PDB file of C-alpha atoms and ligand atoms in Angstrom:
ATOM      1  CA  MET A   1     108.744 -89.980  -8.029  1.00 38.00           C
ATOM      2  CA  ALA A   2     105.561 -89.840 -10.164  1.00 41.00           C
ATOM      3  CA  ALA A   3     102.276 -90.721  -8.406  1.00 43.00           C
ATOM      4  CA  ARG A   4     101.027 -94.209  -9.166  1.00 48.00           C
ATOM      5  CA  ALA A   5      97.943 -94.473 -11.367  1.00 48.00           C
ATOM      6  CA  PRO A   6      94.822 -95.748  -9.551  1.00 47.00           C
ATOM      7  CA  ASP A   7      94.479 -99.468  -9.884  1.00 48.00           C
ATOM      8  CA  PRO A   8      90.947-100.945  -9.744  1.00 46.00           C
ATOM      9  CA  MET A   9      92.211-104.532  -9.357  1.00 46.00           C
ATOM     10  CA  ARG A  10      94.243-103.726  -6.259  1.00 44.00           C
ATOM     11  CA  ARG A  11      91.410-101.669  -4.764  1.00 47.00           C
ATOM     12  CA  ALA A  12      88.926-104.520  -5.300  1.00 43.00           C
ATOM     13  CA  LEU A  13      91.326-107.034  -3.785  1.00 41.00           C
ATOM     14  CA  LEU A  14      91.959-104.929  -0.710  1.00 43.00           C
ATOM     15  CA  ARG A  15      88.210-104.430  -0.205  1.00 46.00           C
ATOM     16  CA  GLY A  16      87.649-108.156  -0.421  1.00 41.00           C
ATOM     17  CA  LYS A  17      85.641-107.787  -3.613  1.00 40.00           C
ATOM     18  CA  ALA A  18      88.017-109.757  -5.768  1.00 38.00           C
ATOM     19  CA  GLN A  19      89.654-113.109  -5.431  1.00 39.00           C
ATOM     20  CA  PRO A  20      93.443-113.196  -5.506  1.00 40.00           C
ATOM     21  CA  SER A  21      94.578-113.564  -9.062  1.00 46.00           C
ATOM     22  CA  THR A  22      95.525-116.965 -10.438  1.00 74.00           C
ATOM     23  CA  VAL A  23      97.923-115.402 -12.915  1.00 91.00           C
ATOM     24  CA  ILE A  24     101.558-116.398 -12.607  1.00 96.00           C
ATOM     25  CA  ARG A  25     103.637-113.592 -11.184  1.00 97.00           C
ATOM     26  CA  PRO A  26     107.406-113.516 -11.791  1.00 97.00           C
ATOM     27  CA  PRO A  27     109.444-115.809  -9.546  1.00 97.00           C
ATOM     28  CA  TRP A  28     110.041-114.720  -5.957  1.00 96.00           C
ATOM     29  CA  ALA A  29     106.917-112.524  -6.022  1.00 96.00           C
ATOM     30  CA  LEU A  30     105.394-111.702  -2.642  1.00 94.00           C
ATOM     31  CA  ALA A  31     101.961-113.132  -1.843  1.00 91.00           C
ATOM     32  CA  GLU A  32      99.385-111.516  -4.136  1.00 92.00           C
ATOM     33  CA  PRO A  33      98.025-108.718  -1.889  1.00 94.00           C
ATOM     34  CA  GLU A  34     101.520-107.733  -0.788  1.00 95.00           C
ATOM     35  CA  PHE A  35     102.774-107.999  -4.344  1.00 96.00           C
ATOM     36  CA  LEU A  36     100.062-105.651  -5.634  1.00 97.00           C
ATOM     37  CA  ASP A  37     100.898-103.234  -2.875  1.00 97.00           C
ATOM     38  CA  ALA A  38     104.630-103.257  -3.508  1.00 97.00           C
ATOM     39  CA  CYS A  39     104.833-103.456  -7.298  1.00 98.00           C
ATOM     40  CA  SER A  40     105.111-100.026  -8.924  1.00 98.00           C
ATOM     41  CA  ARG A  41     104.432-101.446 -12.415  1.00 98.00           C
ATOM     42  CA  CYS A  42     107.739-100.011 -13.569  1.00 97.00           C
ATOM     43  CA  ASN A  43     108.336-102.970 -15.951  1.00 97.00           C
ATOM     44  CA  ASP A  44     111.984-103.228 -14.928  1.00 98.00           C
ATOM     45  CA  CYS A  45     111.641-106.980 -14.349  1.00 98.00           C
ATOM     46  CA  ILE A  46     110.073-107.410 -17.783  1.00 98.00           C
ATOM     47  CA  ASP A  47     112.811-105.446 -19.486  1.00 98.00           C
ATOM     48  CA  ARG A  48     115.581-107.336 -17.667  1.00 98.00           C
ATOM     49  CA  CYS A  49     114.369-110.887 -18.362  1.00 98.00           C
ATOM     50  CA  PRO A  50     116.807-112.454 -20.862  1.00 98.00           C
ATOM     51  CA  GLU A  51     114.269-115.111 -21.843  1.00 98.00           C
ATOM     52  CA  GLN A  52     111.531-112.520 -22.492  1.00 98.00           C
ATOM     53  CA  VAL A  53     109.000-114.648 -20.678  1.00 98.00           C
ATOM     54  CA  LEU A  54     107.522-111.779 -18.643  1.00 98.00           C
ATOM     55  CA  ALA A  55     104.873-109.396 -19.935  1.00 98.00           C
ATOM     56  CA  PRO A  56     102.503-106.766 -18.545  1.00 97.00           C
ATOM     57  CA  GLY A  57      99.271-108.392 -17.388  1.00 96.00           C
ATOM     58  CA  SER A  58      96.015-106.977 -16.081  1.00 95.00           C
ATOM     59  CA  GLY A  59      96.479-103.557 -14.524  1.00 96.00           C
ATOM     60  CA  GLY A  60     100.031-103.406 -15.874  1.00 97.00           C
ATOM     61  CA  TYR A  61     101.373-105.855 -13.287  1.00 98.00           C
ATOM     62  CA  PRO A  62     103.958-108.318 -14.626  1.00 98.00           C
ATOM     63  CA  VAL A  63     103.068-111.935 -15.347  1.00 98.00           C
ATOM     64  CA  PHE A  64     104.999-114.982 -16.478  1.00 98.00           C
ATOM     65  CA  ASP A  65     103.742-116.456 -19.744  1.00 97.00           C
ATOM     66  CA  PRO A  66     105.068-120.009 -20.278  1.00 96.00           C
ATOM     67  CA  LEU A  67     103.908-119.904 -23.892  1.00 95.00           C
ATOM     68  CA  ARG A  68     106.782-117.456 -24.421  1.00 96.00           C
ATOM     69  CA  GLY A  69     109.352-119.934 -23.123  1.00 96.00           C
ATOM     70  CA  GLU A  70     111.072-121.267 -20.058  1.00 97.00           C
ATOM     71  CA  CYS A  71     111.989-119.491 -16.838  1.00 98.00           C
ATOM     72  CA  THR A  72     115.585-120.374 -16.058  1.00 97.00           C
ATOM     73  CA  PHE A  73     115.332-118.895 -12.532  1.00 96.00           C
ATOM     74  CA  CYS A  74     118.329-116.733 -13.351  1.00 97.00           C
ATOM     75  CA  GLY A  75     117.095-114.120 -10.863  1.00 96.00           C
ATOM     76  CA  GLU A  76     117.564-111.122 -13.148  1.00 97.00           C
ATOM     77  CA  CYS A  77     113.954-110.003 -12.683  1.00 98.00           C
ATOM     78  CA  ALA A  78     114.264-110.013  -8.910  1.00 97.00           C
ATOM     79  CA  SER A  79     117.589-108.183  -9.061  1.00 96.00           C
ATOM     80  CA  ALA A  80     115.960-105.487 -11.180  1.00 98.00           C
ATOM     81  CA  CYS A  81     113.058-105.008  -8.757  1.00 97.00           C
ATOM     82  CA  SER A  82     113.725-101.903  -6.648  1.00 97.00           C
ATOM     83  CA  THR A  83     110.589-102.252  -4.495  1.00 97.00           C
ATOM     84  CA  GLN A  84     111.216-105.867  -3.358  1.00 95.00           C
ATOM     85  CA  ALA A  85     107.892-106.937  -4.816  1.00 97.00           C
ATOM     86  CA  LEU A  86     110.125-109.744  -6.098  1.00 97.00           C
ATOM     87  CA  ASP A  87     112.118-110.720  -3.051  1.00 94.00           C
ATOM     88  CA  ARG A  88     114.889-113.147  -3.778  1.00 90.00           C
ATOM     89  CA  GLN A  89     116.408-112.669  -0.331  1.00 86.00           C
ATOM     90  CA  ALA A  90     113.461-114.439   1.299  1.00 76.00           C
ATOM     91  CA  VAL A  91     114.278-118.051   2.122  1.00 71.00           C
ATOM     92  CA  ARG A  92     111.640-119.756   0.018  1.00 78.00           C
ATOM     93  CA  PRO A  93     111.381-121.328  -3.402  1.00 87.00           C
ATOM     94  CA  PRO A  94     110.787-119.002  -6.360  1.00 93.00           C
ATOM     95  CA  TRP A  95     107.186-120.207  -6.691  1.00 91.00           C
ATOM     96  CA  HIS A  96     104.817-123.131  -6.210  1.00 90.00           C
ATOM     97  CA  TRP A  97     103.680-123.794  -9.757  1.00 95.00           C
ATOM     98  CA  ILE A  98     104.046-127.199 -11.341  1.00 95.00           C
ATOM     99  CA  ALA A  99     103.045-128.613 -14.698  1.00 96.00           C
ATOM    100  CA  ASP A 100      99.655-130.251 -15.042  1.00 95.00           C
ATOM    101  CA  ILE A 101      98.556-132.317 -18.042  1.00 95.00           C
ATOM    102  CA  SER A 102      94.962-132.331 -19.187  1.00 87.00           C
ATOM    103  CA  GLY A 103      94.085-135.855 -20.275  1.00 79.00           C
ATOM    104  CA  ASP A 104      91.430-134.655 -22.706  1.00 88.00           C
ATOM    105  CA  SER A 105      93.909-132.717 -24.800  1.00 94.00           C
ATOM    106  CA  CYS A 106      97.040-134.868 -24.535  1.00 96.00           C
ATOM    107  CA  LEU A 107      97.749-136.709 -27.797  1.00 96.00           C
ATOM    108  CA  ALA A 108      99.389-139.668 -26.016  1.00 95.00           C
ATOM    109  CA  GLN A 109      96.387-140.120 -23.791  1.00 93.00           C
ATOM    110  CA  ARG A 110      94.247-140.176 -26.912  1.00 93.00           C
ATOM    111  CA  GLY A 111      96.407-142.938 -28.429  1.00 94.00           C
ATOM    112  CA  VAL A 112      98.732-140.814 -30.603  1.00 95.00           C
ATOM    113  CA  VAL A 113     102.491-141.216 -30.057  1.00 95.00           C
ATOM    114  CA  CYS A 114     103.933-137.954 -28.715  1.00 95.00           C
ATOM    115  CA  ALA A 115     106.695-137.091 -26.249  1.00 94.00           C
ATOM    116  CA  SER A 116     107.436-133.443 -27.043  1.00 96.00           C
ATOM    117  CA  CYS A 117     106.961-132.395 -23.439  1.00 96.00           C
ATOM    118  CA  GLN A 118     109.498-134.902 -22.137  1.00 95.00           C
ATOM    119  CA  ASP A 119     112.081-133.802 -24.689  1.00 92.00           C
ATOM    120  CA  GLY A 120     111.989-130.250 -23.307  1.00 91.00           C
ATOM    121  CA  CYS A 121     112.148-131.052 -19.610  1.00 96.00           C
ATOM    122  CA  GLY A 122     115.637-130.486 -18.242  1.00 95.00           C
ATOM    123  CA  GLU A 123     114.548-131.682 -14.806  1.00 96.00           C
ATOM    124  CA  ARG A 124     113.460-135.100 -16.070  1.00 96.00           C
ATOM    125  CA  ALA A 125     110.164-134.511 -14.339  1.00 97.00           C
ATOM    126  CA  ILE A 126     108.085-136.122 -17.085  1.00 97.00           C
ATOM    127  CA  ARG A 127     108.106-139.868 -17.483  1.00 96.00           C
ATOM    128  CA  PHE A 128     106.052-142.048 -19.735  1.00 95.00           C
ATOM    129  CA  GLN A 129     104.082-144.891 -18.294  1.00 88.00           C
ATOM    130  CA  PRO A 130     104.335-147.974 -20.492  1.00 87.00           C
ATOM    131  CA  ALA A 131     101.150-149.901 -21.104  1.00 84.00           C
ATOM    132  CA  LEU A 132     100.830-153.189 -22.950  1.00 87.00           C
ATOM    133  CA  GLY A 133      99.385-152.610 -26.417  1.00 89.00           C
ATOM    134  CA  ALA A 134      98.817-148.911 -25.779  1.00 91.00           C
ATOM    135  CA  VAL A 135     100.658-145.655 -26.344  1.00 94.00           C
ATOM    136  CA  PRO A 136     102.751-144.637 -23.275  1.00 95.00           C
ATOM    137  CA  THR A 137     101.275-141.647 -21.484  1.00 95.00           C
ATOM    138  CA  PRO A 138     103.059-138.828 -19.616  1.00 96.00           C
ATOM    139  CA  ILE A 139     103.123-138.408 -15.863  1.00 95.00           C
ATOM    140  CA  ILE A 140     104.522-135.370 -14.039  1.00 96.00           C
ATOM    141  CA  ASP A 141     106.778-136.023 -11.061  1.00 95.00           C
ATOM    142  CA  ALA A 142     105.709-133.220  -8.723  1.00 93.00           C
ATOM    143  CA  THR A 143     108.827-133.645  -6.609  1.00 93.00           C
ATOM    144  CA  ARG A 144     111.074-132.815  -9.573  1.00 95.00           C
ATOM    145  CA  CYS A 145     108.996-130.291 -11.499  1.00 96.00           C
ATOM    146  CA  THR A 146     110.153-126.708 -10.931  1.00 96.00           C
ATOM    147  CA  GLY A 147     107.298-125.146 -12.894  1.00 96.00           C
ATOM    148  CA  CYS A 148     109.797-123.689 -15.348  1.00 97.00           C
ATOM    149  CA  GLY A 149     107.216-123.903 -18.135  1.00 97.00           C
ATOM    150  CA  ALA A 150     109.542-125.343 -20.787  1.00 97.00           C
ATOM    151  CA  CYS A 151     107.075-128.112 -21.582  1.00 97.00           C
ATOM    152  CA  VAL A 152     104.066-125.811 -21.868  1.00 96.00           C
ATOM    153  CA  GLY A 153     104.972-124.189 -25.167  1.00 95.00           C
ATOM    154  CA  LEU A 154     106.344-127.430 -26.628  1.00 96.00           C
ATOM    155  CA  CYS A 155     103.084-129.323 -26.332  1.00 97.00           C
ATOM    156  CA  PRO A 156     101.396-129.286 -29.755  1.00 96.00           C
ATOM    157  CA  THR A 157      97.909-129.376 -28.275  1.00 96.00           C
ATOM    158  CA  GLN A 158      98.419-127.005 -25.320  1.00 95.00           C
ATOM    159  CA  ALA A 159      97.564-129.860 -22.985  1.00 97.00           C
ATOM    160  CA  ILE A 160      99.910-128.585 -20.266  1.00 96.00           C
ATOM    161  CA  ALA A 161      99.265-125.696 -17.917  1.00 95.00           C
ATOM    162  CA  LEU A 162     101.004-124.605 -14.744  1.00 96.00           C
ATOM    163  CA  LYS A 163      98.994-125.211 -11.622  1.00 93.00           C
ATOM    164  CA  ASN A 164      99.521-123.679  -8.183  1.00 89.00           C
ATOM    165  CA  MET A 165     100.263-126.260  -5.525  1.00 81.00           C
ATOM    166  CA  PRO A 166      99.441-124.802  -2.090  1.00 63.00           C
ATOM    167  CA  TRP A 167     100.478-128.053  -0.451  1.00 51.00           C
ATOM    168  CA  LYS A 168     104.012-127.382  -1.619  1.00 51.00           C
ATOM    169  CA  GLU A 169     103.846-123.963   0.056  1.00 51.00           C
ATOM    170  CA  SER A 170     102.708-125.400   3.364  1.00 48.00           C
ATOM    171  CA  SER A 171     105.291-128.176   3.278  1.00 49.00           C
ATOM    172  CA  ASP A 172     108.035-125.602   2.583  1.00 48.00           C
ATOM    173  CA  ALA A 173     106.977-123.691   5.648  1.00 44.00           C
ATOM    174  CA  THR A 174     107.452-126.660   7.946  1.00 39.00           C
TER     175      THR A 174
HETATM  176  S1  SF4 B 201     114.191-115.700 -13.278  1.00 81.40           S
HETATM  177 FE1  SF4 B 201     115.226-115.062 -15.203  1.00 81.40          FE
HETATM  178  S2  SF4 B 201     114.190-116.213 -16.860  1.00 81.40           S
HETATM  179 FE2  SF4 B 201     112.842-116.325 -15.016  1.00 81.40          FE
HETATM  180  S3  SF4 B 201     111.393-114.580 -15.257  1.00 81.40           S
HETATM  181 FE3  SF4 B 201     113.130-113.848 -13.982  1.00 81.40          FE
HETATM  182  S4  SF4 B 201     114.580-112.900 -15.454  1.00 81.40           S
HETATM  183 FE4  SF4 B 201     113.131-114.197 -16.656  1.00 81.40          FE
HETATM  184  S1  SF4 B 202     103.614-132.924 -25.554  1.00 81.40           S
HETATM  185 FE1  SF4 B 202     101.462-132.586 -24.953  1.00 81.40          FE
HETATM  186  S2  SF4 B 202     100.301-133.973 -26.288  1.00 81.40           S
HETATM  187 FE2  SF4 B 202     102.439-134.678 -26.331  1.00 81.40          FE
HETATM  188  S3  SF4 B 202     102.579-136.245 -24.688  1.00 81.40           S
HETATM  189 FE3  SF4 B 202     103.193-134.277 -23.775  1.00 81.40          FE
HETATM  190  S4  SF4 B 202     101.285-133.446 -22.871  1.00 81.40           S
HETATM  191 FE4  SF4 B 202     100.688-135.071 -24.326  1.00 81.40          FE
HETATM  192  S1  SF4 B 203     107.425-127.298 -15.960  1.00 81.40           S
HETATM  193 FE1  SF4 B 203     109.620-127.583 -16.402  1.00 81.40          FE
HETATM  194  S2  SF4 B 203     110.345-129.030 -14.837  1.00 81.40           S
HETATM  195 FE2  SF4 B 203     108.080-129.153 -14.867  1.00 81.40          FE
HETATM  196  S3  SF4 B 203     107.591-130.858 -16.250  1.00 81.40           S
HETATM  197 FE3  SF4 B 203     107.557-128.962 -17.469  1.00 81.40          FE
HETATM  198  S4  SF4 B 203     109.629-128.784 -18.328  1.00 81.40           S
HETATM  199 FE4  SF4 B 203     109.738-130.258 -16.644  1.00 81.40          FE
END
């Protein structure tokens, strides 16, 4: 097996000189330090993803880009991972990301009728709050949202981003 190229990001993280990344790793990724240690940057997960929503990120490590489309949680990426950096056998959810709407950018919250995000959500995690004499505005139901990212690319103003929810992680552990 070829020697792995030095990776400054991993070195900095292990020395405590860098914060764990806030990038979105593929589903079922190990916690960031363990992921960086295990991932060989082979790109097998990227190549296997039928939705083509994975791409090489900083240092060549794979990231999920919701602007490319939706993760269907098909598991192909994890099946392709020979190092178990993506570990689908672990009894835990694929990740803890959920959609988050920025009020400043959302058309509906600025008084313009729009429901593109709701149309794309197969989980029915986005509902619109009616208001007398005002345009209904979207609300994310955190208990239903899987963080699939389908709504992110559909929003015409890029008002939606995926946000990590550590509270979900701790509640899963109980
Ligand atoms: S679970 Fe499927 S759709 Fe999601 S990133 Fe992995 S291969 Fe792609
Ligand atoms: S698609 Fe974007 S702009 Fe439209 S209602 Fe949803 S979050 Fe707001
Ligand atoms: S991330 Fe997926 S499940 Fe969550 S609100 Fe957007 S489309 Fe719905």
